[in-house]
Short mmCIF file of C-alpha atoms in Angstrom, two decimals:
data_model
loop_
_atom_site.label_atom_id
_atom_site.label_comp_id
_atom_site.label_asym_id
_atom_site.label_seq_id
_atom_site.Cartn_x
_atom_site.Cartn_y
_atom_site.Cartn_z
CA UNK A 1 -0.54 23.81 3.66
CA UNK A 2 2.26 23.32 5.84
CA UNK A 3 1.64 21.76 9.03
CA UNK A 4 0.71 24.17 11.91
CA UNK A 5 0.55 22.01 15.20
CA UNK A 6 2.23 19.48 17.12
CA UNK A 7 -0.25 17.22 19.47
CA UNK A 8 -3.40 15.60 18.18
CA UNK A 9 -5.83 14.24 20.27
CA UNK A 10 -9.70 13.27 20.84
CA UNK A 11 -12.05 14.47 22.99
CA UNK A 12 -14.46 12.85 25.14
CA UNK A 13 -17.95 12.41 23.49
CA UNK A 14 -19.05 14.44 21.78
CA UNK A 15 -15.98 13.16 19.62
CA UNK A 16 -14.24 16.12 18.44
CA UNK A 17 -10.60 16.18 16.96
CA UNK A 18 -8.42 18.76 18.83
CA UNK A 19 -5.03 19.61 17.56
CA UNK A 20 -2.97 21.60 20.23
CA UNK A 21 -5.93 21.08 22.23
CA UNK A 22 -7.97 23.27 19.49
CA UNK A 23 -11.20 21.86 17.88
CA UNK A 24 -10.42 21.33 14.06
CA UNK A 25 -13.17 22.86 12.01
CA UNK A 26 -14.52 21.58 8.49
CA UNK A 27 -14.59 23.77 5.45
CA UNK A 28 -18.10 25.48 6.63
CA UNK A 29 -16.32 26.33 9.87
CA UNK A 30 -18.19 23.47 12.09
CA UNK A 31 -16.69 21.42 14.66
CA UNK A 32 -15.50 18.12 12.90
CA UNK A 33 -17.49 15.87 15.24
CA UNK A 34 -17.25 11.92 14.89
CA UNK A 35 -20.51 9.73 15.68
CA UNK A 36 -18.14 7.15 17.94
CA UNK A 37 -14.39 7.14 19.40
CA UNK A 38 -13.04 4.36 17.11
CA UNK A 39 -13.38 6.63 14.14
CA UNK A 40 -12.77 9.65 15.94
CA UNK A 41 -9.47 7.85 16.82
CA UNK A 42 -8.74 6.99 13.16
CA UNK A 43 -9.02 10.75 12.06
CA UNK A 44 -6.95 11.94 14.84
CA UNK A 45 -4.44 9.34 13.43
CA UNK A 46 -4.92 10.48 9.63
CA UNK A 47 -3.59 13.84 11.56
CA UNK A 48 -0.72 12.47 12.96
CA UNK A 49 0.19 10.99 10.00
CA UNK A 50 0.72 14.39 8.53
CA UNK A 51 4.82 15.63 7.47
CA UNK A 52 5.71 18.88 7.35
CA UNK A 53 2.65 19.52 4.87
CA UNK A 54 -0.67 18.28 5.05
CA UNK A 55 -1.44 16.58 2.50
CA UNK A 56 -6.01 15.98 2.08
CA UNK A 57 -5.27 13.66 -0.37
CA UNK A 58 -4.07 11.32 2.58
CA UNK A 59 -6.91 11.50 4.56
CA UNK A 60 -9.75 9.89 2.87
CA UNK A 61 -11.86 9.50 6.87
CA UNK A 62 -11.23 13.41 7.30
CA UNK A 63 -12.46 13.93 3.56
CA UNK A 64 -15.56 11.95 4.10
CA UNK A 65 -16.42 13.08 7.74
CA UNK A 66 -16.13 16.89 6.00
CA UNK A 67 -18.59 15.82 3.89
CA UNK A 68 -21.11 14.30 5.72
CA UNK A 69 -21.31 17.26 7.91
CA UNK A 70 -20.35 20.17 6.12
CA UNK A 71 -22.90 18.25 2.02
CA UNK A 72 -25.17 15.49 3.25
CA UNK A 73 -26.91 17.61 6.52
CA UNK A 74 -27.43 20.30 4.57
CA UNK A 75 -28.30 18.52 1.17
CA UNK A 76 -29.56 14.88 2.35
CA UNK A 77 -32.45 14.00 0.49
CA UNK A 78 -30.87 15.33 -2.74
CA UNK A 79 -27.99 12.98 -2.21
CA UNK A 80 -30.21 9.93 -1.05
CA UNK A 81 -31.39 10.65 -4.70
CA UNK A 82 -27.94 11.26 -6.42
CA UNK A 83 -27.05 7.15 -4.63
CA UNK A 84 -30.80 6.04 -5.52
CA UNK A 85 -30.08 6.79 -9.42
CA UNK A 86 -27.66 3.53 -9.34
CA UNK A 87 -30.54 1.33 -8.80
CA UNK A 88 -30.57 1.42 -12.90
CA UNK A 89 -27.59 -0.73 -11.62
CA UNK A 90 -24.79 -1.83 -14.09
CA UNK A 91 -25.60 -5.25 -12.66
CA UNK A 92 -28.35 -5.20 -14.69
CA UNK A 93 -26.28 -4.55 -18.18
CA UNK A 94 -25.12 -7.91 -20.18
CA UNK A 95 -22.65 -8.30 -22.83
CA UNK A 96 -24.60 -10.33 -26.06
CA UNK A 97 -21.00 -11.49 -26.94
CA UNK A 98 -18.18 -13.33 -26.37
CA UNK A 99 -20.19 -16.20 -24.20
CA UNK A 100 -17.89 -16.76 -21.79
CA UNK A 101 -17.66 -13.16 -20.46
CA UNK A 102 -21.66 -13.06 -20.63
CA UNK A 103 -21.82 -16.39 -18.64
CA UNK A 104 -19.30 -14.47 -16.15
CA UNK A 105 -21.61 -11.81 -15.67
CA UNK A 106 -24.65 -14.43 -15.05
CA UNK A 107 -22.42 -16.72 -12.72
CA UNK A 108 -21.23 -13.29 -10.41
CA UNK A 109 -23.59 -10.63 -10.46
CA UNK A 110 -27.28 -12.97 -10.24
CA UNK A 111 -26.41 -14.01 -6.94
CA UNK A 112 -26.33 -10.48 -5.96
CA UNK A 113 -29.16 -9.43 -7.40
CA UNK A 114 -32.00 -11.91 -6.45
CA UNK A 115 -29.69 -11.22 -2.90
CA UNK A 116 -31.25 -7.75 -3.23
CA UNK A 117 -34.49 -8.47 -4.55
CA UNK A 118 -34.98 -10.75 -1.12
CA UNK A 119 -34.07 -8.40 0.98
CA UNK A 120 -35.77 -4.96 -0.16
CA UNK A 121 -38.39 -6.82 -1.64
CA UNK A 122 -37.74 -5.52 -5.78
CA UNK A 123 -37.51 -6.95 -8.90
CA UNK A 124 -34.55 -5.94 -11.52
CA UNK A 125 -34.73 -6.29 -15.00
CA UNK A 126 -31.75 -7.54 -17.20
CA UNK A 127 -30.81 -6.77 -20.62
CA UNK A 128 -28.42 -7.38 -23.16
CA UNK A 129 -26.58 -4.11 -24.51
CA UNK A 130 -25.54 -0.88 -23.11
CA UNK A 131 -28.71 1.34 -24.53
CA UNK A 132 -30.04 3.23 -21.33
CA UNK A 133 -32.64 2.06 -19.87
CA UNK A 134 -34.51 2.70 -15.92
CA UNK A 135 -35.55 0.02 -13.65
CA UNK A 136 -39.24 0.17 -12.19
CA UNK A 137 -40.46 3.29 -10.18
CA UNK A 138 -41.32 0.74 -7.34
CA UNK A 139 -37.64 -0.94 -7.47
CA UNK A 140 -36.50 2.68 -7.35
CA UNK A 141 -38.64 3.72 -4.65
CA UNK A 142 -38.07 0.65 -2.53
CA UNK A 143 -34.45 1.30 -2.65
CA UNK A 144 -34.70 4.53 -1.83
CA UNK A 145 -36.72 3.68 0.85
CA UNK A 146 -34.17 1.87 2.22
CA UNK A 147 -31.01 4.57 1.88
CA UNK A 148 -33.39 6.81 4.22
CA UNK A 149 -32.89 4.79 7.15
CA UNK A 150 -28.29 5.59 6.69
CA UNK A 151 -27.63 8.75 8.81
CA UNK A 152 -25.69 11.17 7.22
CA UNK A 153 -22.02 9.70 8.00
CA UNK A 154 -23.27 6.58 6.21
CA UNK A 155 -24.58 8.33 3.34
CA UNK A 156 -21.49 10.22 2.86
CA UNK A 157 -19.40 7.10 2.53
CA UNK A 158 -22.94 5.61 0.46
CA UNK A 159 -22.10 8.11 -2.02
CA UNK A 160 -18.95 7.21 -2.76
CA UNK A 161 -19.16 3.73 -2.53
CA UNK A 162 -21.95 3.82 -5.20
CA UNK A 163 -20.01 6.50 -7.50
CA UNK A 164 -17.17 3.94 -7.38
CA UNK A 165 -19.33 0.45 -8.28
CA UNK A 166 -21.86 2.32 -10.35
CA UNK A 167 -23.96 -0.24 -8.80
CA UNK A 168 -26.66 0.16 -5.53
CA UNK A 169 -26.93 -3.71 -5.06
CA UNK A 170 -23.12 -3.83 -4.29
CA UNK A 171 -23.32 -0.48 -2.46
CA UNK A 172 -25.84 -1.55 -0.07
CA UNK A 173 -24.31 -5.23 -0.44
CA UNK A 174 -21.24 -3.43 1.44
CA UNK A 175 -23.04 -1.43 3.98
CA UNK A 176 -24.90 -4.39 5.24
CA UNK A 177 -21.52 -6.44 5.27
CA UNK A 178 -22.75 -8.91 2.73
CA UNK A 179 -19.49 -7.99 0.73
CA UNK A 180 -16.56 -6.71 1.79
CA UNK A 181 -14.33 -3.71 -0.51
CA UNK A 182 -12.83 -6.42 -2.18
CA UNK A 183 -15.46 -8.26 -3.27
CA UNK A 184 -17.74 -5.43 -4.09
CA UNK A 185 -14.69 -3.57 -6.35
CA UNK A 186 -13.69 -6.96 -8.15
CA UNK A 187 -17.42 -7.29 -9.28
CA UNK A 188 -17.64 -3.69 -10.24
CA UNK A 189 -14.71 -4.36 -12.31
CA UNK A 190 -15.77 -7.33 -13.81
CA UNK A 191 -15.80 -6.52 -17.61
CA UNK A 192 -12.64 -4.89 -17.08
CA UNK A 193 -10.60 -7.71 -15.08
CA UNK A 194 -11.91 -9.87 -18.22
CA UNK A 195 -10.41 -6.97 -21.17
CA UNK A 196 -6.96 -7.27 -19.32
CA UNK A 197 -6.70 -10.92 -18.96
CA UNK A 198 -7.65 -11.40 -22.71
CA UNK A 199 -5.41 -8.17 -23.87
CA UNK A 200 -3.18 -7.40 -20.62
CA UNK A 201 -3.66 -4.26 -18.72
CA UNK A 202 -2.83 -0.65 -19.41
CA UNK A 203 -0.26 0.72 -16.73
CA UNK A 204 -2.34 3.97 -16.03
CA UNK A 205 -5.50 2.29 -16.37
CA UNK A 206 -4.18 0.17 -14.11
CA UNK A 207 -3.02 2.82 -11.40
CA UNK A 208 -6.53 4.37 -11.87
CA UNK A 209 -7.99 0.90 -10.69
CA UNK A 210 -6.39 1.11 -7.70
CA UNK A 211 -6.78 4.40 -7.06
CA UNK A 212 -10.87 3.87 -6.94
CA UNK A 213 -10.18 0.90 -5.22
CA UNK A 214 -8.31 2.52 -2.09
CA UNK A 215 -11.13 5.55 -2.14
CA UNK A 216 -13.56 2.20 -1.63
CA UNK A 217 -11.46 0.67 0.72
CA UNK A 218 -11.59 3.81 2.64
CA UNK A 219 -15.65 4.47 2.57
CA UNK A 220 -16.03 0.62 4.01
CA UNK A 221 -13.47 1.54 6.76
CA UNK A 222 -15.43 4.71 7.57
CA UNK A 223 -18.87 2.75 7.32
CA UNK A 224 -17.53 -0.12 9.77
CA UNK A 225 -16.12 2.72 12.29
CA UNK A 226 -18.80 4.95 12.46
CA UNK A 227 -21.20 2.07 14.01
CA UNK A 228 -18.44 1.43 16.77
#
């Protein structure tokens, strides 16, 4: 779409983005409305950013914001669900063999998960192998518990977050701030970061690494703002 306007700016509250002093609308037609100025202000700049076409792809705060308006009012307890499924967290998934990459997983992801089982009162179960299996109902229901108190902006960036790390502990790890994008994305990518080192890493594996890792870079951005 080639670009149609010239000046973008933000209202006052309710934060609305306004481009030639017109409200931009979301995909269902509503007003895109921001829950505080400092990511209404990031949005607007995501719009500035634009050339002569707009490119979505570059504007992962106007993607998400379209989201939680436009998916998560209108569908919010079946995504609380769709993020409450990763409680049968990867975490929770051990390599039997080599050692060393099993004593990896121990050394990085236990702290995290007995981090999570102190603060949502739950209890995960760990296994060796990758054969399916489902954490407790009352781990599940705890957690889920605890993704009901996000409003929907959270969620949005929740569900993305958690599609990313296959993982709730490290999703709600990064909501709460108890790891940042980084952190949470290196763990995620734990068995992988161990392949390359042993066998080097594939170039478009490699660009579809950091490609995930920007989108997550992106949610914790639009988390942080949101509370501003």
């Amino acid at each position: 779409m080639k670009r149609f306007y010239k000046a973008v700016s933000v209202s006052a509250a309710p934060y609305q983005i306004l481009l030639d002093g017109k409200a931009v609308k979301t995909p269902m037609r509503l007003a895109l409305t921001l829950p505080s100025q400092a990511l209404a202000e990031a949005v607007a700049e995501e719009w500035r950013g634009q050339g002569e076409e707009i490119k979505p792809d570059t504007m992962p705060l106007t993607k998400l914001a379209n989201t939680a308006l436009d998916r998560v009012s209108e569908l919010r307890e079946e995504v609380i669900h769709q993020i409450a499924a990763y409680a049968n967290d990867n975490l929770c998934y051990r390599a039997d063999a080599p050692a060393d990459l099993a004593a990896r997983q121990k050394a990085e992801w236990d702290p995290l998960l007995k981090w999570a089982e102190k603060r949502y009162g739950v209890s995960f179960e760990i296994r060796s192998g990758v054969t399916h299996f489902s954490q407790s109902f009352e781990t599940v229901e705890a957690l889920y518990a605890a993704l009901t108190g996000y409003d929907d902006f959270a969620l949005a960036a929740l569900h993305n977050a958690a599609t990313i790390l296959a993982s709730l502990v490290l999703t709600l790890a990064l909501a709460e701030q108890r790891l940042s994008a980084e952190e949470a994305f290196a763990l995620s990518q734990l068995e992988e970061r161990y392949q390359a080192e042993q066998w080097g890493e594939d170039e478009e594996a490699a660009q579809r690494t950091e490609a995930l890792r920007t989108e997550l870079i992106a949610a914790e951005t639009f988390l942080r703002l949101a509370k501003l």
